[in-house]
Short mmCIF file of C-alpha atoms in Angstrom, two decimals:
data_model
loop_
_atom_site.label_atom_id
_atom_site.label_comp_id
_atom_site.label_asym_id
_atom_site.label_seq_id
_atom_site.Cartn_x
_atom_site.Cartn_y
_atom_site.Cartn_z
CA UNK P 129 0.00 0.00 0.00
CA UNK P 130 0.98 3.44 -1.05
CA UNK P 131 -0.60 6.66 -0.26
CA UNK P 132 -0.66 8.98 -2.92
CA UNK P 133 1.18 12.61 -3.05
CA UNK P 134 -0.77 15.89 -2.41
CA UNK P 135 0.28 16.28 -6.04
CA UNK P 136 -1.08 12.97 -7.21
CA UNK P 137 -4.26 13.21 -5.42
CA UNK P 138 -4.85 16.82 -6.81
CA UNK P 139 -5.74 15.52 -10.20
CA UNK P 140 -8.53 13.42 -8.47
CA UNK P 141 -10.06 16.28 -6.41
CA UNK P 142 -10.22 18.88 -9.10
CA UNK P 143 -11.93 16.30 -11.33
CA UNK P 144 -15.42 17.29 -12.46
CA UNK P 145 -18.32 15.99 -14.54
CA UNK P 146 -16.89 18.03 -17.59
CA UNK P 147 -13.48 17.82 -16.67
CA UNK P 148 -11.84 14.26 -16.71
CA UNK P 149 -8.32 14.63 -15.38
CA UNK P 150 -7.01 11.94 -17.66
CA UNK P 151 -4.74 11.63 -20.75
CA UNK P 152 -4.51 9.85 -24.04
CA UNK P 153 -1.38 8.52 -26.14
CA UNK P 154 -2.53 7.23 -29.75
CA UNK P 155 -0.02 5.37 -31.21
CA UNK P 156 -0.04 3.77 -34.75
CA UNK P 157 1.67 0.16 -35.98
CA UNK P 158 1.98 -1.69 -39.25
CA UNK P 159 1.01 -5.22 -38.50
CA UNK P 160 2.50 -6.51 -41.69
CA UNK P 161 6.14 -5.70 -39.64
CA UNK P 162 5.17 -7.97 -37.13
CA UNK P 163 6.28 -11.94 -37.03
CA UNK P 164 3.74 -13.51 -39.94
CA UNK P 165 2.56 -10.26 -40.99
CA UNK P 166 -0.51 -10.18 -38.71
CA UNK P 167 -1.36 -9.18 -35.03
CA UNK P 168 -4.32 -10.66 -33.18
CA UNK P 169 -5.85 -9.05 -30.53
CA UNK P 170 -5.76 -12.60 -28.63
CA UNK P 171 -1.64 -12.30 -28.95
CA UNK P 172 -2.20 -8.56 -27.48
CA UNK P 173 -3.54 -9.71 -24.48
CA UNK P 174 -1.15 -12.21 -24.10
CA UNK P 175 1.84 -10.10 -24.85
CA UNK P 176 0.11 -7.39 -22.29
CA UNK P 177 -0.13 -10.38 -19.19
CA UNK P 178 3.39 -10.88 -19.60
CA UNK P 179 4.43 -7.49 -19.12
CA UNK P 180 1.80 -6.16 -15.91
CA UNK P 181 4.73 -6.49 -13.40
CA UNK P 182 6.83 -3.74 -15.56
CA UNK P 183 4.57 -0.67 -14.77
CA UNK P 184 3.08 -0.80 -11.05
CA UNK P 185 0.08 1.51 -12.33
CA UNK P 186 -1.41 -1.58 -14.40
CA UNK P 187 -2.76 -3.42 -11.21
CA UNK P 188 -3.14 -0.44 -9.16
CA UNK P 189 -6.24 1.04 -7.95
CA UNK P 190 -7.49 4.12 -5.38
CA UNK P 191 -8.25 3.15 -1.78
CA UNK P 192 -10.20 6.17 -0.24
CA UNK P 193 -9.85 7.79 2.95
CA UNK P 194 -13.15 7.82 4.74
CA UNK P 195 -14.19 11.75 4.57
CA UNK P 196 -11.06 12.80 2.36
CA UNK P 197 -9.41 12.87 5.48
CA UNK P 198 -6.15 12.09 3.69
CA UNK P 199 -5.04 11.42 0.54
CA UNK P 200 -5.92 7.72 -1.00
CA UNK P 201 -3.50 4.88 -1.22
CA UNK P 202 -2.58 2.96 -4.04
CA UNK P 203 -3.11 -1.05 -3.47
CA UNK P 204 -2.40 -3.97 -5.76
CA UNK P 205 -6.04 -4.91 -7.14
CA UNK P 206 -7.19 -8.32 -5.78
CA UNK P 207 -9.83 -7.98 -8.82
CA UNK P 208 -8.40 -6.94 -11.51
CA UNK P 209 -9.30 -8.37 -14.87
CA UNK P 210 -7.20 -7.62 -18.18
CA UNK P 211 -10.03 -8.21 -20.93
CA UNK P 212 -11.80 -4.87 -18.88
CA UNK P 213 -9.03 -2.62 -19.73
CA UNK P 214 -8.55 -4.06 -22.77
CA UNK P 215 -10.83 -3.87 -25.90
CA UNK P 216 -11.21 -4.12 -29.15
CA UNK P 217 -13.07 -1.93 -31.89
CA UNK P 218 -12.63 -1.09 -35.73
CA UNK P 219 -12.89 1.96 -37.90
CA UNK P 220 -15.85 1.52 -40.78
CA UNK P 221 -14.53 2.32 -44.01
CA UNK P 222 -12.37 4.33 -45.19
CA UNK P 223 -10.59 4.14 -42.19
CA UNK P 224 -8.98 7.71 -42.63
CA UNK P 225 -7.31 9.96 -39.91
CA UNK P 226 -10.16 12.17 -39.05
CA UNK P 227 -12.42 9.18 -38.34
CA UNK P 228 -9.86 8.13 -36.21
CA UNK P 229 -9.41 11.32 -34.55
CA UNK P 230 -12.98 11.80 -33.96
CA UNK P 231 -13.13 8.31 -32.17
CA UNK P 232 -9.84 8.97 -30.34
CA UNK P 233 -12.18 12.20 -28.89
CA UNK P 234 -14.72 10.09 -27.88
CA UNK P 235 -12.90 7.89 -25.86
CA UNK P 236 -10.94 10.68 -24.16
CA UNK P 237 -14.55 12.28 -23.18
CA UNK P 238 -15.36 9.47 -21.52
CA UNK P 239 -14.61 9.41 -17.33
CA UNK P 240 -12.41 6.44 -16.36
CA UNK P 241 -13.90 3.88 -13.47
CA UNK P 242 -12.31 5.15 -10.09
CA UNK P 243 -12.72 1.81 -8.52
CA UNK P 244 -10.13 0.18 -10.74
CA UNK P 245 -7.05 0.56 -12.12
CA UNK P 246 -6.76 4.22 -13.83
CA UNK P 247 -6.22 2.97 -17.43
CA UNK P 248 -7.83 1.56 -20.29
CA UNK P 249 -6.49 0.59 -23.52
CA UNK P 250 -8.01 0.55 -27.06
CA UNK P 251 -7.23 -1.86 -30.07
CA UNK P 252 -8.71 -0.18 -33.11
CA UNK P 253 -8.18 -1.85 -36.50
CA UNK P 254 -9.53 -0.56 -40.07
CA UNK P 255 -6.87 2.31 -40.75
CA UNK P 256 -7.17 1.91 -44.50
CA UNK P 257 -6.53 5.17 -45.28
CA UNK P 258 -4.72 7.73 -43.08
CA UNK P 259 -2.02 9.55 -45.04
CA UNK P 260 1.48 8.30 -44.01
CA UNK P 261 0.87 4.75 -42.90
CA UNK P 262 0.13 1.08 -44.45
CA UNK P 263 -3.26 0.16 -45.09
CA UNK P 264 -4.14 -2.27 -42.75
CA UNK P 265 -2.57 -1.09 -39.74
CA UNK P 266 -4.28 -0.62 -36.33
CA UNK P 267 -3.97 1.97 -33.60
CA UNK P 268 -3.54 1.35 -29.98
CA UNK P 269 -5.49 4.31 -27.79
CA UNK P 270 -3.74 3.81 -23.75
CA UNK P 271 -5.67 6.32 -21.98
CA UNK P 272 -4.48 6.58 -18.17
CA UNK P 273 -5.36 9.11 -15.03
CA UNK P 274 -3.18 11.73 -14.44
CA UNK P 275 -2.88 10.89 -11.14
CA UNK P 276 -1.06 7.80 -11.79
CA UNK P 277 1.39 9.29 -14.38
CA UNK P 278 2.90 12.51 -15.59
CA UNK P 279 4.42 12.80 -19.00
CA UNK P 280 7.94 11.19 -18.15
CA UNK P 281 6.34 8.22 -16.02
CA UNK P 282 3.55 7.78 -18.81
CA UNK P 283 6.39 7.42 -21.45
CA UNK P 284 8.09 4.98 -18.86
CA UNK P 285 4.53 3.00 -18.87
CA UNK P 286 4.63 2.74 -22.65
CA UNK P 287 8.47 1.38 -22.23
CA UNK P 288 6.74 -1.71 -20.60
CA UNK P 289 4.59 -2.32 -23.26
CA UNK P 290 7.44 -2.24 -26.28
CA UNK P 291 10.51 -3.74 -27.34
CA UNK P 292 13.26 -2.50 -29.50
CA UNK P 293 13.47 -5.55 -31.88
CA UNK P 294 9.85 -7.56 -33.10
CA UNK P 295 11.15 -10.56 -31.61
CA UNK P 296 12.43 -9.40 -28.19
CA UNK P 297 10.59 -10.57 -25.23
CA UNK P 298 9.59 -9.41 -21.80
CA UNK P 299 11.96 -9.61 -18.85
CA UNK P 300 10.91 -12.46 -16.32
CA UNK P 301 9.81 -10.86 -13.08
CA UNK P 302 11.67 -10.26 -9.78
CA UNK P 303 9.24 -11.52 -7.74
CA UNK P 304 5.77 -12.94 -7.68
CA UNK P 305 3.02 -10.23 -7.60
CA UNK P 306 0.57 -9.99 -4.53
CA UNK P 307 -2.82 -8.68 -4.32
CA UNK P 308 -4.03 -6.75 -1.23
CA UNK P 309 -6.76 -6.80 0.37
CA UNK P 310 -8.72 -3.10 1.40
CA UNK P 311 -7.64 -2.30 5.03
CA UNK P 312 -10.13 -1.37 7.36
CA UNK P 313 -11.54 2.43 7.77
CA UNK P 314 -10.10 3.02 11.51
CA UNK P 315 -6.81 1.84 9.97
CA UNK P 316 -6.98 4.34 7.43
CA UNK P 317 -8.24 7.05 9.84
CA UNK P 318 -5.65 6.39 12.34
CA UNK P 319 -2.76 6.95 9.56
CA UNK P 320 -4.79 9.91 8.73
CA UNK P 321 -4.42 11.30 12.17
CA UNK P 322 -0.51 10.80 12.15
CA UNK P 323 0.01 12.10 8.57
CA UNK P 324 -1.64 15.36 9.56
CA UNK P 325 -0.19 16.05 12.86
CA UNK P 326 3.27 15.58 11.29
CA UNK P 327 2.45 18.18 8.30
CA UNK P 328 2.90 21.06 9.86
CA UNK P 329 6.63 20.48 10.17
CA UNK P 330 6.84 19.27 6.72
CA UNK P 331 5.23 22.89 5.71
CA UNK P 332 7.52 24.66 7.94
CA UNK P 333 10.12 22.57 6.45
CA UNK P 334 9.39 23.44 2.84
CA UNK P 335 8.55 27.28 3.44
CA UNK P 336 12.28 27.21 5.20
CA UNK P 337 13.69 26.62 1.82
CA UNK P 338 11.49 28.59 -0.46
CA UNK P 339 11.97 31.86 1.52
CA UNK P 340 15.41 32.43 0.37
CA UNK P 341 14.30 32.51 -2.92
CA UNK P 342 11.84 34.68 -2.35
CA UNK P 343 14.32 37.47 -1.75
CA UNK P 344 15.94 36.22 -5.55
CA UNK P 345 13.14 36.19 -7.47
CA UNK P 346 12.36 39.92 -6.39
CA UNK P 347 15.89 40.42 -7.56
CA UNK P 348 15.16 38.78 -10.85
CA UNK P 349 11.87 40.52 -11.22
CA UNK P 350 13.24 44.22 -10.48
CA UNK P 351 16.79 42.65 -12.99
CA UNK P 352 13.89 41.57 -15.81
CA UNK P 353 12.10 45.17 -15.36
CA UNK P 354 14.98 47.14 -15.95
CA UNK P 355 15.57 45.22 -19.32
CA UNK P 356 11.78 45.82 -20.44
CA UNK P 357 10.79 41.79 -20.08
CA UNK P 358 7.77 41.39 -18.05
CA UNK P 359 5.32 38.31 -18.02
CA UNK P 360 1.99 40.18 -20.30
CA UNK P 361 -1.68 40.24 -18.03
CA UNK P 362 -3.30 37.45 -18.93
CA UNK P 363 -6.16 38.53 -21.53
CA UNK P 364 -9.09 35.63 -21.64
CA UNK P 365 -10.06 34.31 -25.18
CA UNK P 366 -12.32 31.81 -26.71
CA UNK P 367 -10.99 28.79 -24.34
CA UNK P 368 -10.77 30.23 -21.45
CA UNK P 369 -14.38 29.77 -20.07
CA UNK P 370 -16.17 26.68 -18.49
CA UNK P 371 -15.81 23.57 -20.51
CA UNK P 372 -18.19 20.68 -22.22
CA UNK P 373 -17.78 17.08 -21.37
CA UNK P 374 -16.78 16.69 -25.20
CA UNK P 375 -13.59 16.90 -26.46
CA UNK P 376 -11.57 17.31 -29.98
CA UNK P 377 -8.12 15.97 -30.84
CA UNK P 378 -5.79 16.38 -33.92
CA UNK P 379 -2.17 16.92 -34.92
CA UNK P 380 0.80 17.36 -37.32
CA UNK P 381 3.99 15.36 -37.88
CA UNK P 382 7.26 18.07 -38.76
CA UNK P 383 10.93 16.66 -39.52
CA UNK P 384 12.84 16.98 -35.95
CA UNK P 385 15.65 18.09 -37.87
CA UNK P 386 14.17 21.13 -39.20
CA UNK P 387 12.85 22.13 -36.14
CA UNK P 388 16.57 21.79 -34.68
CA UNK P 389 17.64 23.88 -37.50
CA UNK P 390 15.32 26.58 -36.71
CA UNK P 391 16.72 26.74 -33.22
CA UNK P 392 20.51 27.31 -34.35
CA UNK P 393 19.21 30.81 -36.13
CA UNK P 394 18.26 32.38 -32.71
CA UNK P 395 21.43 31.95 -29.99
CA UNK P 396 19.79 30.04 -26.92
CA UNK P 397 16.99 29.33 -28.50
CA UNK P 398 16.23 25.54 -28.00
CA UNK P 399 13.34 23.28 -29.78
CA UNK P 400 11.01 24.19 -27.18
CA UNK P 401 11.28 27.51 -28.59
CA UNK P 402 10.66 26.70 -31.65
CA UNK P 403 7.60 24.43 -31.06
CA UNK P 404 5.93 27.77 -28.72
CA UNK P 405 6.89 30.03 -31.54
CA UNK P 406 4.82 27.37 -33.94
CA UNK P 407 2.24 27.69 -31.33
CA UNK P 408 2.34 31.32 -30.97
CA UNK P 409 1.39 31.83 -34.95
CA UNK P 410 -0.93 29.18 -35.21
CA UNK P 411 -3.41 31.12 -32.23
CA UNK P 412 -2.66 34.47 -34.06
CA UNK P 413 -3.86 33.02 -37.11
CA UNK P 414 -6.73 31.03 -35.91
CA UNK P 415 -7.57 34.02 -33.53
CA UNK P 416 -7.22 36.27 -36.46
CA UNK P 417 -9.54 34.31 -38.87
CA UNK P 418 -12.19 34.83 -35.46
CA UNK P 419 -11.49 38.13 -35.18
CA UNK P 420 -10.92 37.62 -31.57
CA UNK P 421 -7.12 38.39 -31.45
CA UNK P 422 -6.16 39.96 -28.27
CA UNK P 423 -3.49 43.06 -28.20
CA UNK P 424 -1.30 41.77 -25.67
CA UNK P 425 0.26 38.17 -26.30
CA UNK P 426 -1.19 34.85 -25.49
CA UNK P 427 0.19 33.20 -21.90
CA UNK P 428 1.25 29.53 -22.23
CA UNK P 429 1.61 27.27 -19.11
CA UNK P 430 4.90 24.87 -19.77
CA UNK P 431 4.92 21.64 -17.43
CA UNK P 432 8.70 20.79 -15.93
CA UNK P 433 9.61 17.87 -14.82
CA UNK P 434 11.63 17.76 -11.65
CA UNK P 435 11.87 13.82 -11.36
CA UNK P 436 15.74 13.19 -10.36
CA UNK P 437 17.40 10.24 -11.70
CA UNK P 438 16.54 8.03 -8.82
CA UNK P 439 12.85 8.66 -9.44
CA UNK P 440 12.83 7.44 -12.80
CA UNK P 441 10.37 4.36 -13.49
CA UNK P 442 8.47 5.56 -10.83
CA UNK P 443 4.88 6.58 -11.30
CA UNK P 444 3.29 9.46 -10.28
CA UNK P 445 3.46 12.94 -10.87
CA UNK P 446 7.01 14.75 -10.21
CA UNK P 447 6.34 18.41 -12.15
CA UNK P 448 6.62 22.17 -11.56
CA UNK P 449 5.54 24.87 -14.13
CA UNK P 450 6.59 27.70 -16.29
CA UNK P 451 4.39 30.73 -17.79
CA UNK P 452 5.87 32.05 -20.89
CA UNK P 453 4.75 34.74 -23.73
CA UNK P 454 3.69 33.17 -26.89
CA UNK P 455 4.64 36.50 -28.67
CA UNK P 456 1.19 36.36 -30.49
CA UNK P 457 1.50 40.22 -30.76
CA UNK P 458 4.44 39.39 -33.37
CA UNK P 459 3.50 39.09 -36.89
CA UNK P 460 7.03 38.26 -38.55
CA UNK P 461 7.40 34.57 -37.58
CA UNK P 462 11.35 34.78 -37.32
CA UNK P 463 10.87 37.70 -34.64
CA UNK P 464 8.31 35.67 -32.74
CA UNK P 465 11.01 33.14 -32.45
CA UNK P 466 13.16 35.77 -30.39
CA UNK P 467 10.72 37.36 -28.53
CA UNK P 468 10.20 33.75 -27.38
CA UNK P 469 13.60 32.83 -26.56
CA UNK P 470 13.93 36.03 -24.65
CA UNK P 471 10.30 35.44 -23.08
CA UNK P 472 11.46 31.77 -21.90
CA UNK P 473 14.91 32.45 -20.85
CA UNK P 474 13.15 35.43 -18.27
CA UNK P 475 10.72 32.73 -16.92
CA UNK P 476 13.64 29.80 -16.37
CA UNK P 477 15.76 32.37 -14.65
CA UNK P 478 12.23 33.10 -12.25
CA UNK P 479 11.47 28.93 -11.93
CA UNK P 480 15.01 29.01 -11.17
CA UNK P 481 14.96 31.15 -8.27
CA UNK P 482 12.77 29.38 -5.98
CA UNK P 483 13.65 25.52 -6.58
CA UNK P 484 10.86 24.06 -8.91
CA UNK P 485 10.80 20.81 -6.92
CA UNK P 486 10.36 22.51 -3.88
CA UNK P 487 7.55 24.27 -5.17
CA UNK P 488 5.56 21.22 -6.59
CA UNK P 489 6.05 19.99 -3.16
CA UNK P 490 3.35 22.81 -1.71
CA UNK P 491 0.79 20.37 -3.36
CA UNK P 492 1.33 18.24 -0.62
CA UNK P 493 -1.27 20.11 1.75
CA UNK P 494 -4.19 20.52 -0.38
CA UNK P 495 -6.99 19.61 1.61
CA UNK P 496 -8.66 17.09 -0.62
CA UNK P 497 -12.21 17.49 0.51
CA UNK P 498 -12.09 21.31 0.22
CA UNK P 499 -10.17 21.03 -3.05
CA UNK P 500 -12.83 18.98 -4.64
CA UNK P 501 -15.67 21.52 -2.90
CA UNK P 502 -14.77 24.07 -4.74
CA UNK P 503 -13.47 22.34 -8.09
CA UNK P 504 -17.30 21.45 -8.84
CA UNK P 505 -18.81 24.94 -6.88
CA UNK P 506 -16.09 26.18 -9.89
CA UNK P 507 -18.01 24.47 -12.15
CA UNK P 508 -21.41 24.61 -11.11
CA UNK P 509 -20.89 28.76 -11.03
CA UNK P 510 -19.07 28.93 -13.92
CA UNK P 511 -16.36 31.24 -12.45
CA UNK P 512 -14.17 30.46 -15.27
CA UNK P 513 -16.51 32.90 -17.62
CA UNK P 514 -16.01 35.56 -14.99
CA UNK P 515 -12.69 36.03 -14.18
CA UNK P 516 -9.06 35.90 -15.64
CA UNK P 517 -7.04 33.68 -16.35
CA UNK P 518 -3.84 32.99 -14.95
CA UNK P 519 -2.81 31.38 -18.29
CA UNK P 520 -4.40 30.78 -21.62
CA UNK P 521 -3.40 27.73 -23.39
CA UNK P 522 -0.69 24.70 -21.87
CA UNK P 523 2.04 23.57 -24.25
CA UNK P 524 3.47 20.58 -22.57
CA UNK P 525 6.82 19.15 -24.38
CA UNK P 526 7.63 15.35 -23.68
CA UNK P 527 11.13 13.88 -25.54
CA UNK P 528 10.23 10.76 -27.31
CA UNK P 529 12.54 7.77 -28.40
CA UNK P 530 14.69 7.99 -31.32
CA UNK P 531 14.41 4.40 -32.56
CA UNK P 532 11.63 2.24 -33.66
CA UNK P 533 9.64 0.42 -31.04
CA UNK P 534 7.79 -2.65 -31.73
CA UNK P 535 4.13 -3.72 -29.61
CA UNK P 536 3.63 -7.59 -29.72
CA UNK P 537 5.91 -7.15 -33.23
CA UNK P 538 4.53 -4.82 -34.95
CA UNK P 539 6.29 -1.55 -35.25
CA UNK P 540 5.11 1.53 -33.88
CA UNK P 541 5.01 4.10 -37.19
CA UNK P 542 3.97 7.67 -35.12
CA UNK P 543 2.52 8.81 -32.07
CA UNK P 544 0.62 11.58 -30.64
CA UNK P 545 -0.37 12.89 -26.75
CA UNK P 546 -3.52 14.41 -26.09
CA UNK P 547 -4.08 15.87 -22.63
CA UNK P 548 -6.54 17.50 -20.36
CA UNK P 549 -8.47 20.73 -20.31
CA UNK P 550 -10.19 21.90 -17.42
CA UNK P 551 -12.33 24.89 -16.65
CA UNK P 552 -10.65 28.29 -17.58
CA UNK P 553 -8.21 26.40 -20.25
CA UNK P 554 -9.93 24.47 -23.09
CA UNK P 555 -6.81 24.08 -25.05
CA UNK P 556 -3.46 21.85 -24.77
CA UNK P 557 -0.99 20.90 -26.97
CA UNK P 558 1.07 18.14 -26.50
CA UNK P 559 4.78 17.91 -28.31
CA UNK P 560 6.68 14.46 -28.63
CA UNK P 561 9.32 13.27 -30.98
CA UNK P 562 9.60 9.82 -32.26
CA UNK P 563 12.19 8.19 -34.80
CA UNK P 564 13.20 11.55 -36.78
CA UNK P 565 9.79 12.99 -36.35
CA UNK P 566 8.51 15.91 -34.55
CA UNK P 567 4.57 15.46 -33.30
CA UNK P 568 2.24 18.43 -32.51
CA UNK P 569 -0.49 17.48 -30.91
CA UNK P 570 -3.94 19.32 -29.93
CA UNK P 571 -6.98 18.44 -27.50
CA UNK P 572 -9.88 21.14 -26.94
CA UNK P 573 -13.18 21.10 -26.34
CA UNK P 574 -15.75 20.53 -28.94
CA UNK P 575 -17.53 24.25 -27.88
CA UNK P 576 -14.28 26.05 -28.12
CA UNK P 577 -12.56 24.95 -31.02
CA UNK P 578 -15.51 23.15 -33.21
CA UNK P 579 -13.18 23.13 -36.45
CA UNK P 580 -9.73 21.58 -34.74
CA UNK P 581 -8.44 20.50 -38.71
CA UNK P 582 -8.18 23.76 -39.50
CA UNK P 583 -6.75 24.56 -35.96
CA UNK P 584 -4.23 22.11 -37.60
CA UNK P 585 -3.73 23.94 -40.95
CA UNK P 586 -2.82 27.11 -38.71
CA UNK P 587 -0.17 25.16 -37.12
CA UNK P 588 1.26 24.07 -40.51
CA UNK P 589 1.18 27.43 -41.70
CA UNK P 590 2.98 28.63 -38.94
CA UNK P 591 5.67 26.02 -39.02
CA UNK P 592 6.01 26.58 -43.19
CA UNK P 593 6.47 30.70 -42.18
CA UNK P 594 9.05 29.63 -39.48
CA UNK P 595 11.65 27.44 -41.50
CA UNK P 596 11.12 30.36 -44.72
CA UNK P 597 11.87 32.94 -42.49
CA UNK P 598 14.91 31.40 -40.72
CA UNK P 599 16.60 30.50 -43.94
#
């Protein structure tokens, strides 16, 4: 049994109705790579069974605290059953990518069951005709809680599930798994009791460290002022109201190696950069065609990951944040590209002055029954139509692997992330890189952005203005 951090446990408390705090990864494999040329969704299961003791998160489920008076535990699921998580459906013809996108959508609307493990996975079969890929492929939807993962650990969970050669198999396990039984309410309550009478000193231990930063990022701040680099107000827009329970998800595959020759025209500029200055053009355009533009630029929320080296494999959530200008004030897309550079360099040197790890650890003391009360009074109010923002849009980059991966054989051809939106942000992009390839990925909701392809032209657009102007 083990409990849950405040950070984990947020993602379950500020879940509402419309607002399903979980992720999707949609990957894509040609089956005629595989051993024989086929892949049967019997061998998936099988291949799946072998590899449960890789990723903890795969027979974990939530034990509650009576009352929220603590956090929930994680135990090993005496019931859990594969063929639930695990299910099969197919595309009707043509099988192309929008079809595939719109049922991707679907499945990401959907709340997962909070009395099992926090995943579910999707075989679909029938992609006869998406651009890019070998008729007759399938796709492979994992969709997981975000409670259970953050982007490193949920690329870590999809390690389990692949090998780098088609033949390779699984690695035996260590030891013999054990289910666990629910422990008793008192039990739970009496941890409860200890866990909050020793908080207090674990506050007082992590405000001890963040106050001397407090005295450098006023330093910073007055250091930034004096060079004219501020962080714009937050102005709200079209997706920065109360959200559906419907959701939209597309994206666009770019050469990595342009995008890493963009970055060598602007000193210090890194990928990232380049993929918020793509970002940054795309909303000015599709903001533009609206007519709903602001003035001042567009504020994008940038996830970190603070996970040391002795955290990785573990699951969980191990982030801090960044607010950055998207510079969507700059027509010319080359000076975008600096005003981003210089926009992101200000807010590392900020992140940087007050540890982000110790920061992330504040989560720790969120009161999960109040945090949940007023998550849905949120909702129910719609407070997110009333007041501002404190960013518009989240960009979220997560490094993929270089070389081809194979799932029971069959190798993976692309991939794409698609994230959450909550109340007061409707839109996320999610950037990952696999085998030479550079994926930008969107989710919204179906109110907000009813048109996402063309969302997705603006994106290509701005990418085809970036690499002309940086030549």
């Amino acid at each position: 049994m083990q409990q849950l951090s405040g950070h984990d446990a947020s993602f379950l408390y500020l879940e509402t109705p419309n607002a399903h705090m979980a992720g999707t990864t949609l990957m894509i494999y040609d089956q005629s790579t595989a051993p024989g040329g086929r892949v049967t969704f019997k061998g998936i299961l099988q291949d799946i069974e072998e590899r449960l003791h890789l990723a903890r998160s795969f027979r974990q489920k939530l034990c509650w605290v009576p009352l929220n008076y603590d956090h929930p535990y994680w135990i090993e699921d005496r019931d859990f059953d594969l063929e639930y998580h695990v299910r099969h459906i197919a595309l009707p013809k043509p099988g192309d990518w929008r079809q595939l996108c719109i049922q991707t959508a679907r499945l990401l609307s959907r709340p997962l069951d909070l009395s099992k493990p926090l995943w579910e996975m999707y075989v679909i079969e029938g992609l006869d005709n998406v651009e890019g890929v070998a008729p007759g492929s399938f796709a492979l939807v994992l969709k997981t809680h975000h409670a259970a993962i953050d982007g490193v650990s949920g690329m870590e969970l999809l390690s389990a599930i692949h090998d780098p050669a088609p033949d390779a198999s699984p690695p035996q396990p260590i030891k013999e798994w054990k289910p666990e039984d629910e422990p008793p309410a008192w039990q739970l309550l009496a941890r409860a009791n200890v866990n909050n009478f020793m908080r207090p000193m674990h506050f007082a231990r992590v405000l001890g460290r963040t106050v001397p930063g407090l005295g450098r990022v006023q330093r910073e701040l007055r250091n930034q002022r004096a060079r004219g680099v501020s962080l714009p107000a937050v102005r709200r827009t079209r997706f920065n109201g109360t959200v559906s329970p419907h959701r939209v998800v597309d994206g666009l595959r770019v050469p990595l190696e342009e995008m890493r020759r963009i970055k060598t025209t602007v000193p210090g500029a890194t990928v990232n950069d380049v993929a918020l200055t793509i970002v940054g053009g795309a909303l000015r355009a599709y903001l533009n065609d609206k007519a709903e533009l602001p003035a001042d630029p567009l504020v994008a929320m940038c996830p970190i990951s603070v996970r040391t080296e002795e955290e990785k494999g573990m699951a969980g959530n191990k982030v801090s944040a960044m607010f950055t200008s998207l510079a969507t004030d700059v027509a010319d897309a080359g000076e975008r590209l600096v005003a981003v550079r210089e926009a992101t360099h200000a807010s590392k040197e900020l992140t940087n002055a007050i540890d982000a790890r110790t920061l992330s650890e504040y989560s720790q003391f969120v009161p999960g029954a109040l945090a949940g009360l007023g998550a849905r009074l949120s909702s129910d109010l719609s407070l997110a139509n009333r007041t501002n923002p404190p960013y518009n849009v989240v960009v979220s980059n997560v490094p993929g692997p270089q070389k081809p991966l194979y799932f029971t054989g069959a190798q993976m051809e692309t991939q794409f992330g698609f994230g959450m939106v909550h109340n007061g942000m409707g839109l996320m992009h999610g950037v990952m890189s696999y085998c030479g390839d550079m994926m930008l990925c969107i989710t919204s909701d179906r109110d907000m952005m009813p048109d996402p392809a063309f969302y997705t032209d603006c994106l290509k657009q701005s990418f085809q203005e970036l690499s002309t102007a940086t030549r």
